[in-house]
């Protein structure tokens, strides 16, 4: 950590002794206990965190889950952009402080003024020290940052009445590379009874995983304005969000009549994200279960979500299930847009691939014994911009991109989808695009100004039904 000049302006802690202990040893011990109590994150490698900001007694363990998995990157991450809501002072836009560092009982955290200068020229971003008086939403994160990151400086930004476009613009300017972590400070629902809060927070968690800030308001998350801009950038940059821990004060402290909800979320680049081996095996087993249940009962299974399910399996994800028999396609059905937990999507789509793919007869028990299954987990589709077909082909990345084509011709909607696995049989981008048009029911030479293309990536894995059953 860099040395501070003797003339540096230090922001004194405002909520020590209230939201967290005001003694060095007590605070260090408390933060370490919160980090040690972290729930398994499944190996998520976040570029963005969402973490709560209540007193440590209430939300410390959930914040610990957010930060614990990043301790192994403590030397790599040197800049942490902190965005959170203003609780005490109403103002327009986004505010930062004039301080060169923030103090806690653990020491000081430097402020990255080089980064701040990159956004202070933007209309609506100003220095407003008064907005930080008695404000806790960013300060409560500082001790976690001090314990988890050896050399990190912070970029503290309070989000007032600011449009999502401004927040997104600021986040874009500060995005950086692997040295930069974005942290959104937000609690979830406030002051409902326990059961109502669980339902509301589950809906908010799902919308964060779906990258749908338009469905989240101040009733669902007090940091919704910061979330809106960050989730906009997450969608543009193809990030995948996972709820790591969602609880409320009824779980962590006494009383369930009026609770506050808390959530820890990790957002990572979808293209490099990897589901852990144990969870992959469970998903392939879920696909096998969807098929064997269908063979026995003639209908799709009703898969429930247990309390102990891992974050990766319960996350809102879209998946395709491909069935292969003797090296030949035997069925392929999937979801384009995430709308339910991944393990449910896989089990249901496996059933449909086996028994409802219109290209094939219903799967038999004898075929099922020899079946190979592949599960492809989709990222959130993103629209592409292109001038013509040649430009589209140039932008399309072989072996990486899946494409979704849509067009309306003579009053009829046309739609086609290729998974990235199709590159193995159509290796040239020009042919990939033309064959996709053909799959959508269009002539391969077709082109129109109304034609749209969305790009996505997949994480794919699989196995044989015989090996799974063994």
Short mmCIF file of C-alpha atoms in Angstrom, two decimals:
data_model
loop_
_atom_site.label_atom_id
_atom_site.label_comp_id
_atom_site.label_asym_id
_atom_site.label_seq_id
_atom_site.Cartn_x
_atom_site.Cartn_y
_atom_site.Cartn_z
CA UNK A 1 0.00 0.00 0.00
CA UNK A 2 1.40 3.42 -0.92
CA UNK A 3 2.58 5.85 1.75
CA UNK A 4 0.39 8.86 2.48
CA UNK A 5 1.88 12.34 2.66
CA UNK A 6 1.89 14.12 6.03
CA UNK A 7 -0.50 16.68 4.57
CA UNK A 8 -2.99 14.06 3.35
CA UNK A 9 -6.64 14.57 4.20
CA UNK A 10 -7.92 11.55 6.14
CA UNK A 11 -11.64 10.80 6.48
CA UNK A 12 -12.24 9.69 10.06
CA UNK A 13 -14.53 6.71 10.68
CA UNK A 14 -18.12 7.84 11.15
CA UNK A 15 -19.86 4.63 12.27
CA UNK A 16 -17.18 2.71 14.20
CA UNK A 17 -18.64 1.49 17.47
CA UNK A 18 -22.11 1.40 15.91
CA UNK A 19 -21.99 -0.69 12.73
CA UNK A 20 -18.72 -2.43 13.58
CA UNK A 21 -16.29 -2.59 16.57
CA UNK A 22 -14.21 0.51 17.25
CA UNK A 23 -11.13 -1.33 18.53
CA UNK A 24 -8.41 -2.73 16.28
CA UNK A 25 -8.31 -6.26 17.68
CA UNK A 26 -12.06 -6.58 18.11
CA UNK A 27 -12.67 -5.37 14.56
CA UNK A 28 -9.99 -7.62 13.06
CA UNK A 29 -11.40 -10.63 14.91
CA UNK A 30 -14.96 -9.82 13.84
CA UNK A 31 -14.06 -9.45 10.17
CA UNK A 32 -12.06 -12.68 10.25
CA UNK A 33 -15.00 -14.52 11.80
CA UNK A 34 -17.28 -13.19 9.06
CA UNK A 35 -14.84 -14.29 6.37
CA UNK A 36 -14.40 -17.71 7.98
CA UNK A 37 -18.18 -18.20 8.12
CA UNK A 38 -18.51 -17.59 4.36
CA UNK A 39 -20.73 -19.97 2.45
CA UNK A 40 -19.17 -21.88 -0.49
CA UNK A 41 -19.15 -19.75 -3.64
CA UNK A 42 -18.58 -22.55 -6.14
CA UNK A 43 -15.39 -20.98 -7.48
CA UNK A 44 -16.98 -17.78 -8.80
CA UNK A 45 -14.30 -15.29 -9.91
CA UNK A 46 -16.05 -11.93 -9.63
CA UNK A 47 -15.38 -8.76 -11.52
CA UNK A 48 -18.34 -7.27 -9.64
CA UNK A 49 -19.60 -7.90 -6.11
CA UNK A 50 -22.91 -6.93 -4.56
CA UNK A 51 -22.70 -6.96 -0.76
CA UNK A 52 -24.76 -5.57 2.15
CA UNK A 53 -23.98 -2.65 4.43
CA UNK A 54 -25.85 -3.21 7.68
CA UNK A 55 -24.18 -3.59 11.05
CA UNK A 56 -21.88 -6.60 11.15
CA UNK A 57 -24.14 -8.33 13.68
CA UNK A 58 -26.85 -8.42 11.03
CA UNK A 59 -25.11 -8.71 7.65
CA UNK A 60 -21.44 -9.35 8.39
CA UNK A 61 -21.54 -13.04 7.47
CA UNK A 62 -23.23 -12.29 4.15
CA UNK A 63 -20.60 -9.63 3.37
CA UNK A 64 -17.99 -12.19 4.39
CA UNK A 65 -19.33 -14.58 1.75
CA UNK A 66 -18.95 -11.85 -0.87
CA UNK A 67 -15.33 -11.08 0.00
CA UNK A 68 -13.94 -14.43 1.17
CA UNK A 69 -13.45 -15.94 -2.28
CA UNK A 70 -11.34 -12.97 -3.35
CA UNK A 71 -8.64 -13.32 -0.69
CA UNK A 72 -6.57 -15.34 -3.15
CA UNK A 73 -6.51 -12.28 -5.42
CA UNK A 74 -5.42 -9.91 -2.66
CA UNK A 75 -2.22 -8.96 -4.46
CA UNK A 76 -3.80 -8.74 -7.90
CA UNK A 77 -6.68 -6.40 -7.05
CA UNK A 78 -5.34 -2.91 -6.38
CA UNK A 79 -8.40 -0.73 -7.09
CA UNK A 80 -11.88 -1.17 -5.64
CA UNK A 81 -14.69 0.99 -6.97
CA UNK A 82 -17.29 1.34 -4.21
CA UNK A 83 -20.79 2.46 -5.16
CA UNK A 84 -23.63 2.73 -2.67
CA UNK A 85 -26.74 4.70 -1.76
CA UNK A 86 -26.83 7.90 0.29
CA UNK A 87 -29.00 7.47 3.40
CA UNK A 88 -28.50 10.82 5.15
CA UNK A 89 -28.28 13.57 2.53
CA UNK A 90 -30.41 13.98 -0.59
CA UNK A 91 -28.57 15.18 -3.67
CA UNK A 92 -28.53 14.89 -7.44
CA UNK A 93 -25.93 12.81 -9.24
CA UNK A 94 -22.92 11.00 -7.80
CA UNK A 95 -20.67 12.27 -4.99
CA UNK A 96 -17.18 11.52 -3.71
CA UNK A 97 -15.12 12.97 -0.85
CA UNK A 98 -12.08 15.23 -0.88
CA UNK A 99 -10.18 12.78 1.34
CA UNK A 100 -6.91 11.17 0.31
CA UNK A 101 -7.61 8.15 2.51
CA UNK A 102 -10.28 6.65 4.75
CA UNK A 103 -9.45 5.59 8.28
CA UNK A 104 -10.85 2.65 10.23
CA UNK A 105 -9.62 1.12 13.50
CA UNK A 106 -7.49 -1.17 11.28
CA UNK A 107 -5.58 1.72 9.69
CA UNK A 108 -6.06 3.74 6.52
CA UNK A 109 -7.22 2.87 3.01
CA UNK A 110 -5.90 5.20 0.28
CA UNK A 111 -8.28 6.82 -2.18
CA UNK A 112 -7.37 6.39 -5.86
CA UNK A 113 -7.49 9.98 -7.02
CA UNK A 114 -6.13 9.12 -10.44
CA UNK A 115 -9.29 7.08 -11.00
CA UNK A 116 -11.54 9.75 -9.51
CA UNK A 117 -10.13 12.40 -11.83
CA UNK A 118 -11.17 10.19 -14.74
CA UNK A 119 -14.85 10.67 -13.81
CA UNK A 120 -15.03 14.03 -12.03
CA UNK A 121 -15.23 15.80 -15.39
CA UNK A 122 -18.55 14.07 -16.08
CA UNK A 123 -21.66 16.22 -15.52
CA UNK A 124 -23.30 15.05 -12.30
CA UNK A 125 -20.14 13.70 -10.60
CA UNK A 126 -18.91 16.05 -7.85
CA UNK A 127 -17.00 16.26 -4.58
CA UNK A 128 -19.53 16.59 -1.75
CA UNK A 129 -18.07 15.89 1.68
CA UNK A 130 -21.37 16.74 3.36
CA UNK A 131 -23.04 13.76 1.68
CA UNK A 132 -20.69 11.41 3.58
CA UNK A 133 -21.47 12.74 7.06
CA UNK A 134 -22.62 9.80 9.25
CA UNK A 135 -22.99 7.73 6.05
CA UNK A 136 -22.34 4.00 6.48
CA UNK A 137 -23.06 2.37 3.10
CA UNK A 138 -19.44 2.53 1.88
CA UNK A 139 -17.57 2.76 5.17
CA UNK A 140 -18.67 -0.68 6.42
CA UNK A 141 -16.87 -2.26 3.45
CA UNK A 142 -13.51 -0.70 4.28
CA UNK A 143 -12.51 -3.20 7.03
CA UNK A 144 -13.31 -6.14 4.73
CA UNK A 145 -11.18 -4.54 2.03
CA UNK A 146 -8.33 -4.02 4.50
CA UNK A 147 -8.35 -7.68 5.57
CA UNK A 148 -8.86 -9.19 2.10
CA UNK A 149 -6.64 -7.01 -0.10
CA UNK A 150 -3.04 -6.14 0.64
CA UNK A 151 -2.57 -3.18 -1.71
CA UNK A 152 -6.01 -1.93 -2.70
CA UNK A 153 -7.07 1.70 -2.95
CA UNK A 154 -10.73 2.67 -3.07
CA UNK A 155 -12.79 4.84 -5.39
CA UNK A 156 -15.70 5.88 -3.10
CA UNK A 157 -18.86 6.98 -4.91
CA UNK A 158 -22.20 7.72 -3.28
CA UNK A 159 -25.09 7.48 -5.72
CA UNK A 160 -27.84 10.02 -5.10
CA UNK A 161 -30.74 10.72 -7.43
CA UNK A 162 -28.78 9.65 -10.49
CA UNK A 163 -29.99 8.08 -13.73
CA UNK A 164 -28.74 4.63 -14.65
CA UNK A 165 -27.06 6.12 -17.72
CA UNK A 166 -24.78 8.27 -15.54
CA UNK A 167 -23.89 5.38 -13.23
CA UNK A 168 -23.20 3.17 -16.24
CA UNK A 169 -20.99 5.86 -17.79
CA UNK A 170 -18.98 6.19 -14.57
CA UNK A 171 -18.60 2.42 -14.19
CA UNK A 172 -17.51 2.12 -17.82
CA UNK A 173 -14.79 4.72 -17.27
CA UNK A 174 -13.54 2.91 -14.15
CA UNK A 175 -13.96 -0.68 -15.35
CA UNK A 176 -10.27 -1.38 -15.86
CA UNK A 177 -8.77 -4.86 -16.01
CA UNK A 178 -8.12 -7.61 -13.45
CA UNK A 179 -6.67 -5.02 -11.06
CA UNK A 180 -10.11 -3.43 -10.61
CA UNK A 181 -13.04 -4.79 -8.60
CA UNK A 182 -16.47 -3.13 -8.70
CA UNK A 183 -18.48 -3.34 -5.45
CA UNK A 184 -22.14 -2.35 -5.17
CA UNK A 185 -23.22 -1.78 -1.58
CA UNK A 186 -26.89 -2.61 -1.09
CA UNK A 187 -29.28 -4.25 1.32
CA UNK A 188 -32.46 -5.83 -0.03
CA UNK A 189 -36.04 -5.52 1.30
CA UNK A 190 -36.76 -3.53 4.46
CA UNK A 191 -39.08 -4.10 7.42
CA UNK A 192 -41.35 -6.88 6.23
CA UNK A 193 -42.16 -10.02 8.16
CA UNK A 194 -39.75 -12.91 7.66
CA UNK A 195 -41.73 -14.91 5.08
CA UNK A 196 -42.65 -11.85 3.00
CA UNK A 197 -39.02 -10.72 3.00
CA UNK A 198 -37.84 -14.12 1.81
CA UNK A 199 -40.20 -13.98 -1.17
CA UNK A 200 -39.31 -10.40 -2.07
CA UNK A 201 -35.58 -11.01 -1.72
CA UNK A 202 -35.76 -14.19 -3.80
CA UNK A 203 -37.39 -12.17 -6.58
CA UNK A 204 -34.73 -9.45 -6.35
CA UNK A 205 -31.96 -12.06 -6.34
CA UNK A 206 -33.43 -13.65 -9.46
CA UNK A 207 -33.56 -10.28 -11.22
CA UNK A 208 -29.93 -9.57 -10.35
CA UNK A 209 -28.99 -12.96 -11.80
CA UNK A 210 -31.06 -12.15 -14.89
CA UNK A 211 -29.30 -8.75 -15.19
CA UNK A 212 -32.72 -7.04 -15.09
CA UNK A 213 -32.34 -3.77 -13.14
CA UNK A 214 -35.58 -2.55 -14.69
CA UNK A 215 -37.37 -4.96 -12.34
CA UNK A 216 -35.60 -3.71 -9.19
CA UNK A 217 -36.66 -0.55 -7.36
CA UNK A 218 -35.99 0.94 -3.95
CA UNK A 219 -38.39 -1.49 -2.30
CA UNK A 220 -36.28 -4.40 -3.49
CA UNK A 221 -32.80 -2.94 -2.95
CA UNK A 222 -31.78 0.36 -1.39
CA UNK A 223 -28.81 0.46 -3.76
CA UNK A 224 -31.01 0.06 -6.83
CA UNK A 225 -29.65 3.15 -8.58
CA UNK A 226 -26.08 1.91 -8.34
CA UNK A 227 -27.24 -1.57 -9.33
CA UNK A 228 -28.99 -0.23 -12.42
CA UNK A 229 -25.82 1.23 -13.89
CA UNK A 230 -23.59 -1.67 -12.91
CA UNK A 231 -25.99 -4.30 -14.27
CA UNK A 232 -26.20 -2.34 -17.52
CA UNK A 233 -22.43 -2.68 -17.88
CA UNK A 234 -22.61 -6.33 -16.81
CA UNK A 235 -25.05 -7.08 -19.62
CA UNK A 236 -22.98 -5.17 -22.17
CA UNK A 237 -19.80 -6.97 -21.10
CA UNK A 238 -21.30 -10.48 -20.94
CA UNK A 239 -21.09 -11.09 -17.20
CA UNK A 240 -22.85 -13.91 -15.38
CA UNK A 241 -24.36 -13.19 -11.95
CA UNK A 242 -24.68 -15.73 -9.14
CA UNK A 243 -26.43 -15.30 -5.80
CA UNK A 244 -23.91 -16.59 -3.24
CA UNK A 245 -25.89 -15.99 -0.05
CA UNK A 246 -29.35 -14.48 0.48
CA UNK A 247 -30.64 -14.17 4.03
CA UNK A 248 -32.24 -11.59 6.30
CA UNK A 249 -31.87 -10.29 9.83
CA UNK A 250 -34.33 -12.92 11.00
CA UNK A 251 -31.68 -15.50 10.12
CA UNK A 252 -28.70 -13.68 11.60
CA UNK A 253 -30.18 -11.85 14.61
CA UNK A 254 -33.25 -12.15 16.79
CA UNK A 255 -36.76 -11.23 15.71
CA UNK A 256 -38.72 -12.08 12.57
CA UNK A 257 -41.51 -9.52 12.67
CA UNK A 258 -39.61 -6.71 10.90
CA UNK A 259 -36.53 -7.87 9.04
CA UNK A 260 -34.06 -6.50 6.50
CA UNK A 261 -32.84 -8.61 3.60
CA UNK A 262 -29.20 -9.06 2.61
CA UNK A 263 -27.53 -10.63 -0.40
CA UNK A 264 -24.04 -11.46 -1.63
CA UNK A 265 -23.66 -11.75 -5.40
CA UNK A 266 -20.69 -12.40 -7.65
CA UNK A 267 -20.64 -11.33 -11.30
CA UNK A 268 -17.96 -12.87 -13.52
CA UNK A 269 -17.17 -12.94 -17.22
CA UNK A 270 -19.46 -15.59 -18.74
CA UNK A 271 -16.91 -16.64 -21.35
CA UNK A 272 -14.39 -17.75 -18.71
CA UNK A 273 -16.84 -18.76 -15.95
CA UNK A 274 -16.72 -22.40 -14.94
CA UNK A 275 -19.18 -24.44 -12.90
CA UNK A 276 -17.39 -26.71 -10.42
CA UNK A 277 -16.97 -30.41 -11.20
CA UNK A 278 -19.35 -31.55 -8.45
CA UNK A 279 -22.08 -29.23 -9.74
CA UNK A 280 -21.44 -30.33 -13.32
CA UNK A 281 -21.97 -33.94 -12.28
CA UNK A 282 -25.23 -33.00 -10.59
CA UNK A 283 -26.44 -31.23 -13.72
CA UNK A 284 -25.64 -34.19 -15.95
CA UNK A 285 -27.41 -36.41 -13.40
CA UNK A 286 -30.40 -34.02 -13.55
CA UNK A 287 -30.48 -34.49 -17.33
CA UNK A 288 -30.42 -38.26 -16.91
CA UNK A 289 -33.17 -38.01 -14.30
CA UNK A 290 -35.33 -35.98 -16.70
CA UNK A 291 -35.03 -38.74 -19.30
CA UNK A 292 -35.47 -41.76 -16.99
CA UNK A 293 -38.42 -40.13 -15.23
CA UNK A 294 -40.02 -39.51 -18.62
CA UNK A 295 -39.50 -43.13 -19.65
CA UNK A 296 -41.19 -44.34 -16.47
CA UNK A 297 -43.98 -41.79 -16.04
CA UNK A 298 -44.49 -40.29 -19.49
CA UNK A 299 -44.15 -36.72 -18.24
CA UNK A 300 -41.54 -34.21 -17.18
CA UNK A 301 -40.29 -34.38 -13.60
CA UNK A 302 -41.27 -31.74 -11.09
CA UNK A 303 -37.84 -30.78 -9.77
CA UNK A 304 -37.85 -28.92 -6.47
CA UNK A 305 -35.19 -26.58 -5.11
CA UNK A 306 -33.74 -27.68 -1.79
CA UNK A 307 -32.26 -25.35 0.81
CA UNK A 308 -28.82 -26.92 0.46
CA UNK A 309 -28.51 -26.49 -3.30
CA UNK A 310 -25.28 -24.82 -4.43
CA UNK A 311 -25.34 -21.27 -5.85
CA UNK A 312 -24.48 -22.52 -9.36
CA UNK A 313 -27.39 -24.99 -9.45
CA UNK A 314 -30.00 -22.62 -8.06
CA UNK A 315 -28.95 -19.63 -10.21
CA UNK A 316 -31.28 -18.34 -12.91
CA UNK A 317 -29.71 -19.73 -16.08
CA UNK A 318 -30.73 -20.82 -19.57
CA UNK A 319 -29.41 -24.14 -20.85
CA UNK A 320 -29.61 -26.43 -23.87
CA UNK A 321 -29.50 -30.20 -23.49
CA UNK A 322 -28.17 -32.19 -26.46
CA UNK A 323 -28.61 -35.97 -26.71
CA UNK A 324 -26.28 -37.99 -28.94
CA UNK A 325 -26.67 -41.66 -29.92
CA UNK A 326 -23.82 -43.48 -31.65
CA UNK A 327 -22.27 -40.13 -32.58
CA UNK A 328 -25.49 -38.80 -34.16
CA UNK A 329 -27.85 -36.11 -32.90
CA UNK A 330 -30.87 -37.67 -31.16
CA UNK A 331 -32.48 -34.57 -29.67
CA UNK A 332 -31.70 -31.00 -28.65
CA UNK A 333 -33.98 -28.62 -26.75
CA UNK A 334 -33.16 -25.62 -24.62
CA UNK A 335 -34.00 -22.21 -23.23
CA UNK A 336 -32.70 -19.04 -24.85
CA UNK A 337 -33.55 -16.71 -21.97
CA UNK A 338 -33.06 -17.68 -18.32
CA UNK A 339 -36.33 -17.95 -16.42
CA UNK A 340 -35.81 -20.60 -13.72
CA UNK A 341 -33.07 -22.29 -11.65
CA UNK A 342 -30.44 -24.00 -13.78
CA UNK A 343 -30.98 -27.50 -12.40
CA UNK A 344 -34.72 -27.26 -13.17
CA UNK A 345 -34.04 -25.97 -16.67
CA UNK A 346 -31.64 -28.84 -17.38
CA UNK A 347 -33.98 -31.58 -16.13
CA UNK A 348 -36.97 -30.23 -18.06
CA UNK A 349 -35.05 -29.62 -21.29
CA UNK A 350 -33.53 -33.11 -21.12
CA UNK A 351 -37.05 -34.53 -20.96
CA UNK A 352 -38.09 -32.41 -23.95
CA UNK A 353 -34.98 -33.34 -25.95
CA UNK A 354 -35.80 -37.03 -25.40
CA UNK A 355 -39.54 -36.94 -25.97
CA UNK A 356 -40.60 -33.62 -27.54
CA UNK A 357 -38.04 -32.77 -30.24
CA UNK A 358 -40.24 -32.76 -33.39
CA UNK A 359 -37.35 -33.99 -35.53
CA UNK A 360 -37.18 -37.36 -33.78
CA UNK A 361 -39.35 -40.17 -32.46
CA UNK A 362 -39.66 -40.52 -28.70
CA UNK A 363 -36.57 -41.97 -27.07
CA UNK A 364 -36.73 -45.65 -26.09
CA UNK A 365 -35.33 -47.30 -22.96
CA UNK A 366 -32.81 -49.22 -25.04
CA UNK A 367 -31.54 -46.00 -26.63
CA UNK A 368 -31.32 -44.27 -23.25
CA UNK A 369 -28.79 -46.83 -22.04
CA UNK A 370 -26.41 -45.80 -24.86
CA UNK A 371 -27.10 -42.07 -24.73
CA UNK A 372 -24.49 -39.33 -24.43
CA UNK A 373 -25.65 -36.00 -23.00
CA UNK A 374 -24.19 -32.51 -23.31
CA UNK A 375 -25.33 -29.55 -21.21
CA UNK A 376 -24.66 -26.04 -22.57
CA UNK A 377 -25.20 -23.13 -20.16
CA UNK A 378 -25.88 -19.90 -22.05
CA UNK A 379 -24.74 -16.41 -21.23
CA UNK A 380 -27.26 -13.57 -21.56
CA UNK A 381 -27.71 -12.90 -25.31
CA UNK A 382 -26.45 -9.49 -26.44
CA UNK A 383 -27.46 -7.65 -29.63
CA UNK A 384 -24.81 -7.19 -32.31
CA UNK A 385 -24.39 -4.10 -34.48
CA UNK A 386 -23.26 -4.60 -38.07
CA UNK A 387 -23.51 -2.83 -41.42
CA UNK A 388 -24.00 -5.84 -43.69
CA UNK A 389 -23.57 -9.61 -43.85
CA UNK A 390 -19.82 -9.38 -44.44
CA UNK A 391 -19.43 -7.17 -41.37
CA UNK A 392 -21.50 -9.62 -39.31
CA UNK A 393 -19.31 -12.52 -40.41
CA UNK A 394 -16.15 -10.57 -39.54
CA UNK A 395 -17.40 -9.90 -36.01
CA UNK A 396 -18.53 -13.48 -35.35
CA UNK A 397 -15.94 -15.51 -33.42
CA UNK A 398 -15.57 -19.14 -34.58
CA UNK A 399 -15.79 -21.78 -31.84
CA UNK A 400 -16.86 -19.12 -29.31
CA UNK A 401 -20.08 -17.42 -30.39
CA UNK A 402 -23.55 -18.82 -30.58
CA UNK A 403 -25.97 -16.73 -32.64
CA UNK A 404 -29.71 -16.06 -32.51
CA UNK A 405 -31.24 -14.66 -35.71
CA UNK A 406 -34.63 -12.96 -35.89
CA UNK A 407 -36.47 -11.31 -38.77
CA UNK A 408 -40.01 -10.62 -39.90
CA UNK A 409 -40.74 -11.19 -43.58
CA UNK A 410 -44.16 -10.78 -45.22
CA UNK A 411 -45.89 -10.76 -41.85
CA UNK A 412 -44.19 -13.93 -40.66
CA UNK A 413 -41.64 -14.18 -37.85
CA UNK A 414 -38.46 -16.14 -38.52
CA UNK A 415 -36.06 -17.24 -35.80
CA UNK A 416 -33.04 -19.52 -35.73
CA UNK A 417 -30.36 -20.44 -33.22
CA UNK A 418 -26.95 -22.08 -33.52
CA UNK A 419 -25.00 -23.23 -30.48
CA UNK A 420 -21.23 -22.67 -30.56
CA UNK A 421 -20.85 -26.44 -31.02
CA UNK A 422 -22.18 -26.01 -34.58
CA UNK A 423 -18.81 -24.51 -35.52
CA UNK A 424 -17.45 -28.07 -35.52
CA UNK A 425 -19.48 -28.81 -38.66
CA UNK A 426 -19.68 -25.27 -40.13
CA UNK A 427 -16.21 -23.80 -39.48
CA UNK A 428 -16.40 -20.70 -41.74
CA UNK A 429 -18.15 -17.60 -40.39
CA UNK A 430 -19.75 -16.74 -43.75
CA UNK A 431 -21.28 -20.22 -44.02
CA UNK A 432 -22.29 -20.14 -40.34
CA UNK A 433 -24.38 -17.00 -40.91
CA UNK A 434 -25.96 -18.23 -44.15
CA UNK A 435 -26.84 -21.64 -42.74
CA UNK A 436 -28.39 -19.93 -39.72
CA UNK A 437 -30.66 -17.97 -42.04
CA UNK A 438 -31.63 -21.23 -43.68
CA UNK A 439 -32.44 -22.78 -40.30
CA UNK A 440 -34.71 -19.81 -39.58
CA UNK A 441 -36.68 -20.62 -42.73
CA UNK A 442 -35.08 -17.93 -44.84
CA UNK A 443 -33.15 -18.13 -48.08
CA UNK A 444 -29.40 -18.20 -47.47
CA UNK A 445 -29.07 -15.08 -49.65
CA UNK A 446 -31.72 -13.21 -47.63
CA UNK A 447 -30.84 -9.83 -46.14
CA UNK A 448 -32.98 -7.02 -44.74
CA UNK A 449 -32.65 -4.00 -42.49
CA UNK A 450 -34.99 -5.62 -39.97
CA UNK A 451 -32.75 -8.66 -39.44
CA UNK A 452 -31.29 -8.83 -35.92
CA UNK A 453 -28.56 -11.01 -34.44
CA UNK A 454 -27.82 -11.72 -30.79
CA UNK A 455 -24.53 -13.18 -29.64
CA UNK A 456 -23.96 -15.46 -26.64
CA UNK A 457 -21.38 -17.89 -25.29
CA UNK A 458 -21.79 -21.25 -23.59
CA UNK A 459 -20.15 -23.38 -20.95
CA UNK A 460 -20.54 -27.00 -22.08
CA UNK A 461 -19.92 -30.36 -20.41
CA UNK A 462 -21.49 -33.82 -20.39
CA UNK A 463 -21.15 -37.56 -20.07
CA UNK A 464 -22.78 -40.89 -20.88
CA UNK A 465 -25.96 -42.07 -19.17
CA UNK A 466 -24.32 -45.43 -18.48
CA UNK A 467 -21.43 -43.79 -16.60
CA UNK A 468 -23.80 -41.55 -14.66
CA UNK A 469 -25.94 -44.47 -13.55
CA UNK A 470 -22.91 -46.53 -12.45
#
